[in-house]
């Protein structure tokens, strides 16, 4: 199961977040900081899956923007990894050459995309 | 769901504010403007309303509070224009509050839209319900959505949204979603033309079937045929649902995952089709890629990994398991780190399957290489896990030495875990114990800081219990201590072993007693208080072992730095040992400082620690019984003494370092302080009463109570005076076999030799039992001093007794040919793993005879059978789905496979046999409750005979992990 979906930039600013489990607002900030820290500390030689507390992070980096998905151990890592890319392709199509600014200015639009097809994970 | 991220850059719509203050100023101005528009007399048209609500939403997303505009947003919901309605819903989804008046209006609007037959409006409404997902929403709509989902005339997009919406509501509050006749129709959505609907339906069914597997059972065949259609379709057949030439990858993954909720399909045709699919996926992995793009291979591999998971889940197709293993083997050398990581991870589970264990082992060199060269610590960690999982006796030496080598450069974060693993493997697969000792000493040398107490306690226990390794151990530690810098743990182990067994190497002039002493003493000053205390005990033992060192050691003890040490423990030891050595006679010294008795055998505390560290389930790969039933005898190298009750030996102070008052101090002697008093007041005769206290402190240090094995010393209510528990010998070698005979029956002959026959009759009800033991004298001569006693071996430290046994004394004489009867009343207080011991002692013709047996009281005796319907059974079965709640064993039949005999055995085992539960009539399913005073443990069991292979698979699920494992072991030996 997907626990959360985050888009965070290298400076640690959250551009988009969606939680599928209840997490307190103040804990979210803390969690997001830790998540981005552990993603930033990795090199390109390392794999894209991080064991994080009692769940797993699956991340992909697009320029300065990290997309991180938190999942529990019943998810297929590879499928989620590719799902992230698929999501980016959809944004790219919509915004024609999507950039971080698009995502932050049009949060609402990104939210719509995310909520309308995320829990399916279908293309 | 609202994101209050404050990206200080402002937005296009609101101009580019330069600073925080400017932004706030700008926003306040805008808010005032919107407020006046909303309050104004002129009614706003739809477009302006949408515009202002949209602005409010944006301001909220920038992180500012919004306290008005809700009403306008709700008004937008009833608009007929899509864009206006959409903004209304978006606002509501993000900013809903629990204003009851508003909720009523919103729900009303949603109701209208759901009933509107306009698919777009219906979808908007469904998305809103799913996004809010509150209980109120659930209460209002949970009943409507299933109807929309299965209605024949719903559009595809509506069905898709309805399925996801229902999934969301079900996850939030499962009780609100009513099960009903719609469930059967949901399953048929798997046949839907529209792939989006199928995908949404699979997600929903996967979630629902976890609670009610039976209701959704029909999904198996539908899922298989859907999967087969996708897998066999050409890369362009599915158009929109093809991702980089891979047809519907996510849907395939979801279908494969749904199938993992169920056992292999029973219908041969379905199963055949599924196996074909799985083979096709494996074949496709070997085909050249249809695209060079990494997305193509990623999507393909996602399906492949899920396929392998399913194969592992079934664990019944040797051919597929081996193919899966080979496929993963290729990935081990792939240049993509992600693939190497996932391959190692999957292989770890493959290693525990008996069918693929050997195949996994062939990759050992690659895995070792990964451990050495992999740049990513998480991949190295997986490699270490896999090595651990694939280890067995054939490759233990290689794996252990590789892990030791890795330890030198391993990341600090995982060192302790590696140390534990090495220690466990070394012990478990030790063929000769000198290798074991070498390995542990190497561990201490390489990673001393990470060697926890459990590890070095364990090596001491094993050395103490195995006299064939003691000399070697003494020699090796002596050599290890000669290193200029050695770890404090090494000093501890060295001090202890030399103190016990230093005499074994004293013959060699290079390790003569004075050399040993000065070597140890050269480390003394660098050590912590605890180690120094241990060394002081070693010194006093030296005085006993090597009288020639007495003067030197007394000199050390007498030194001001010891006698007036600021640390009270050191001071006390120095004072007491000095006095003891100068006042006591050699005889007394020899008795007081006698060699340590063997330790009682039990589950390795290291294993317990590793399990704690890794959390539940992690230890599963190493659960011995699973594929290597013979592994017992490795731990059991110590087996000849397994259940000896710890001897309250007076010499036991060697490690009694802790100042804390030892548990269960008997009133007779409380602590080391009394040592001298006792020695001197009563002389040598009193020596048995000296020791128990430090002994217990010692034991409690060596063996932190392992929660998995609540063994407690059974207080023996029978006269404890003469045959003190220390005299109880180890159970006779065949005791286990004898015990096994009684797992499924209550009456019979427990033991027989030329002299004595012991018969048993017992009955058990709930947590109580009564046992009659009949002792028959087969000779014509009277047995004298006949005394049977019952003890429960185990830990002195825990006071929790798992069993309370009341015995009645029997006559001390048994005439030739006569029989005496002894009644035992047994109460089970809590679950237990080891049976109590029955020790029988008597004199026959002047010669003392003694015999120790395991009393046929096993936990299953307290079973109460429970009848239940199939549905209840599966529901409970599902509830006990945590990996540690399940114990499974696959084993060869030792007896002819006869259904009637099996039935009788299962009934004798104590559980109820449930008919018509398992769809396969060959299988047996049982249920029962283990009754103990403290708790009840529900148990479900399933036995699947395979007449062709002459094998059984036994699965136990209970709410308590040790109980599952123990029952599984007990029962598995019966067939």
Short mmCIF file of C-alpha atoms in Angstrom, two decimals, chain A residues 1 13-20 25 28 32 42 44-51 56 60 73-86 89 101-102 104-109 111-112 115-117 119-123, chain B residues 1-5 7 9-12 16 57-58 61 86 90 127 131 160 164 167 171 199-200 203 240-244 250 253-254 257 294-295 298-299 301-303 305-306 337-342 345 375-379 382:
data_model
loop_
_atom_site.label_atom_id
_atom_site.label_comp_id
_atom_site.label_asym_id
_atom_site.label_seq_id
_atom_site.Cartn_x
_atom_site.Cartn_y
_atom_site.Cartn_z
CA UNK A 1 0.00 0.00 0.00
CA UNK A 13 10.86 22.48 0.00
CA UNK A 14 7.85 20.27 -0.44
CA UNK A 15 6.17 20.97 -3.75
CA UNK A 16 3.42 18.43 -3.52
CA UNK A 17 2.42 15.95 -0.91
CA UNK A 18 -0.37 13.52 -0.57
CA UNK A 19 -0.87 11.22 2.35
CA UNK A 20 -2.93 8.09 2.26
CA UNK A 25 0.58 18.14 10.27
CA UNK A 28 4.58 15.60 8.24
CA UNK A 32 9.48 15.14 4.88
CA UNK A 42 22.54 8.79 -1.84
CA UNK A 44 23.51 7.58 -8.38
CA UNK A 45 25.27 4.27 -7.89
CA UNK A 46 22.95 3.35 -5.09
CA UNK A 47 19.63 1.72 -5.62
CA UNK A 48 16.40 3.65 -5.57
CA UNK A 49 14.90 1.85 -2.62
CA UNK A 50 15.59 2.90 0.93
CA UNK A 51 14.54 1.01 3.98
CA UNK A 56 10.29 1.61 2.22
CA UNK A 60 13.41 9.06 -8.52
CA UNK A 73 6.18 -4.06 2.14
CA UNK A 74 3.26 -5.29 0.10
CA UNK A 75 4.13 -3.15 -2.90
CA UNK A 76 6.12 -4.10 -5.91
CA UNK A 77 9.12 -1.76 -5.86
CA UNK A 78 9.71 -1.83 -9.57
CA UNK A 79 6.07 -1.11 -10.37
CA UNK A 80 6.05 1.93 -8.09
CA UNK A 81 9.37 3.10 -9.48
CA UNK A 82 7.94 3.06 -12.97
CA UNK A 83 4.67 4.54 -11.79
CA UNK A 84 6.58 7.63 -10.69
CA UNK A 85 7.93 8.02 -14.17
CA UNK A 86 4.51 7.55 -15.65
CA UNK A 89 5.13 11.82 -18.17
CA UNK A 101 7.61 25.77 -11.08
CA UNK A 102 4.65 24.31 -12.91
CA UNK A 104 4.31 24.48 -7.44
CA UNK A 105 2.17 27.06 -9.23
CA UNK A 106 -0.43 24.62 -10.33
CA UNK A 107 -0.58 22.57 -7.21
CA UNK A 108 -4.27 22.20 -7.63
CA UNK A 109 -3.93 20.73 -11.08
CA UNK A 111 -3.44 17.37 -7.05
CA UNK A 112 -6.25 16.56 -9.43
CA UNK A 115 -5.98 12.01 -6.75
CA UNK A 116 -7.77 10.94 -9.86
CA UNK A 117 -5.46 8.12 -10.68
CA UNK A 119 -4.68 4.71 -6.07
CA UNK A 120 -5.10 2.78 -9.27
CA UNK A 121 -1.56 3.20 -10.40
CA UNK A 122 -2.81 2.49 -13.87
CA UNK A 123 -1.67 4.07 -17.04
CA UNK B 1 -4.78 16.45 2.24
CA UNK B 2 -4.50 20.20 2.15
CA UNK B 3 -0.93 21.15 1.74
CA UNK B 4 0.05 24.15 3.71
CA UNK B 5 3.47 24.38 2.16
CA UNK B 7 6.52 28.39 -0.96
CA UNK B 9 7.64 32.75 -4.09
CA UNK B 10 4.01 33.63 -4.54
CA UNK B 11 2.22 32.70 -7.69
CA UNK B 12 1.56 33.90 -11.14
CA UNK B 16 5.31 38.20 -7.86
CA UNK B 57 -8.29 28.05 -2.87
CA UNK B 58 -4.96 29.20 -4.19
CA UNK B 61 -2.69 26.35 -0.78
CA UNK B 86 -15.14 21.17 -10.63
CA UNK B 90 -11.93 20.98 -5.49
CA UNK B 127 -13.80 11.79 -6.36
CA UNK B 131 -10.84 12.58 -1.28
CA UNK B 160 -13.73 2.95 -12.18
CA UNK B 164 -11.75 3.37 -6.05
CA UNK B 167 -11.91 1.09 -1.69
CA UNK B 171 -10.02 1.35 4.15
CA UNK B 199 -7.52 -2.26 -12.61
CA UNK B 200 -9.74 -0.44 -10.15
CA UNK B 203 -7.43 -3.07 -6.20
CA UNK B 240 -3.63 2.99 -24.22
CA UNK B 241 -2.71 0.42 -21.65
CA UNK B 242 0.58 -0.45 -23.20
CA UNK B 243 3.51 1.19 -21.49
CA UNK B 244 6.69 1.19 -23.52
CA UNK B 250 0.52 -2.36 -13.43
CA UNK B 253 1.29 -6.79 -11.11
CA UNK B 254 -1.99 -6.24 -9.34
CA UNK B 257 -0.68 -9.84 -6.16
CA UNK B 294 14.88 1.65 -19.51
CA UNK B 295 11.15 2.15 -18.93
CA UNK B 298 11.59 -1.70 -15.73
CA UNK B 299 7.96 -2.41 -16.48
CA UNK B 301 10.83 -6.58 -14.56
CA UNK B 302 8.09 -5.32 -12.29
CA UNK B 303 5.90 -8.11 -13.66
CA UNK B 305 9.42 -9.86 -9.78
CA UNK B 306 5.75 -10.14 -8.93
CA UNK B 337 21.72 -1.52 -8.93
CA UNK B 338 17.97 -1.65 -8.47
CA UNK B 339 17.78 -5.06 -10.07
CA UNK B 340 20.65 -6.44 -8.05
CA UNK B 341 18.99 -5.22 -4.89
CA UNK B 342 15.62 -6.72 -5.73
CA UNK B 345 15.90 -9.62 -1.72
CA UNK B 375 29.06 0.17 -3.62
CA UNK B 376 25.65 0.55 -2.06
CA UNK B 377 25.36 -0.35 1.58
CA UNK B 378 21.73 -1.42 1.27
CA UNK B 379 22.67 -3.88 -1.46
CA UNK B 382 20.84 -7.70 1.27
#
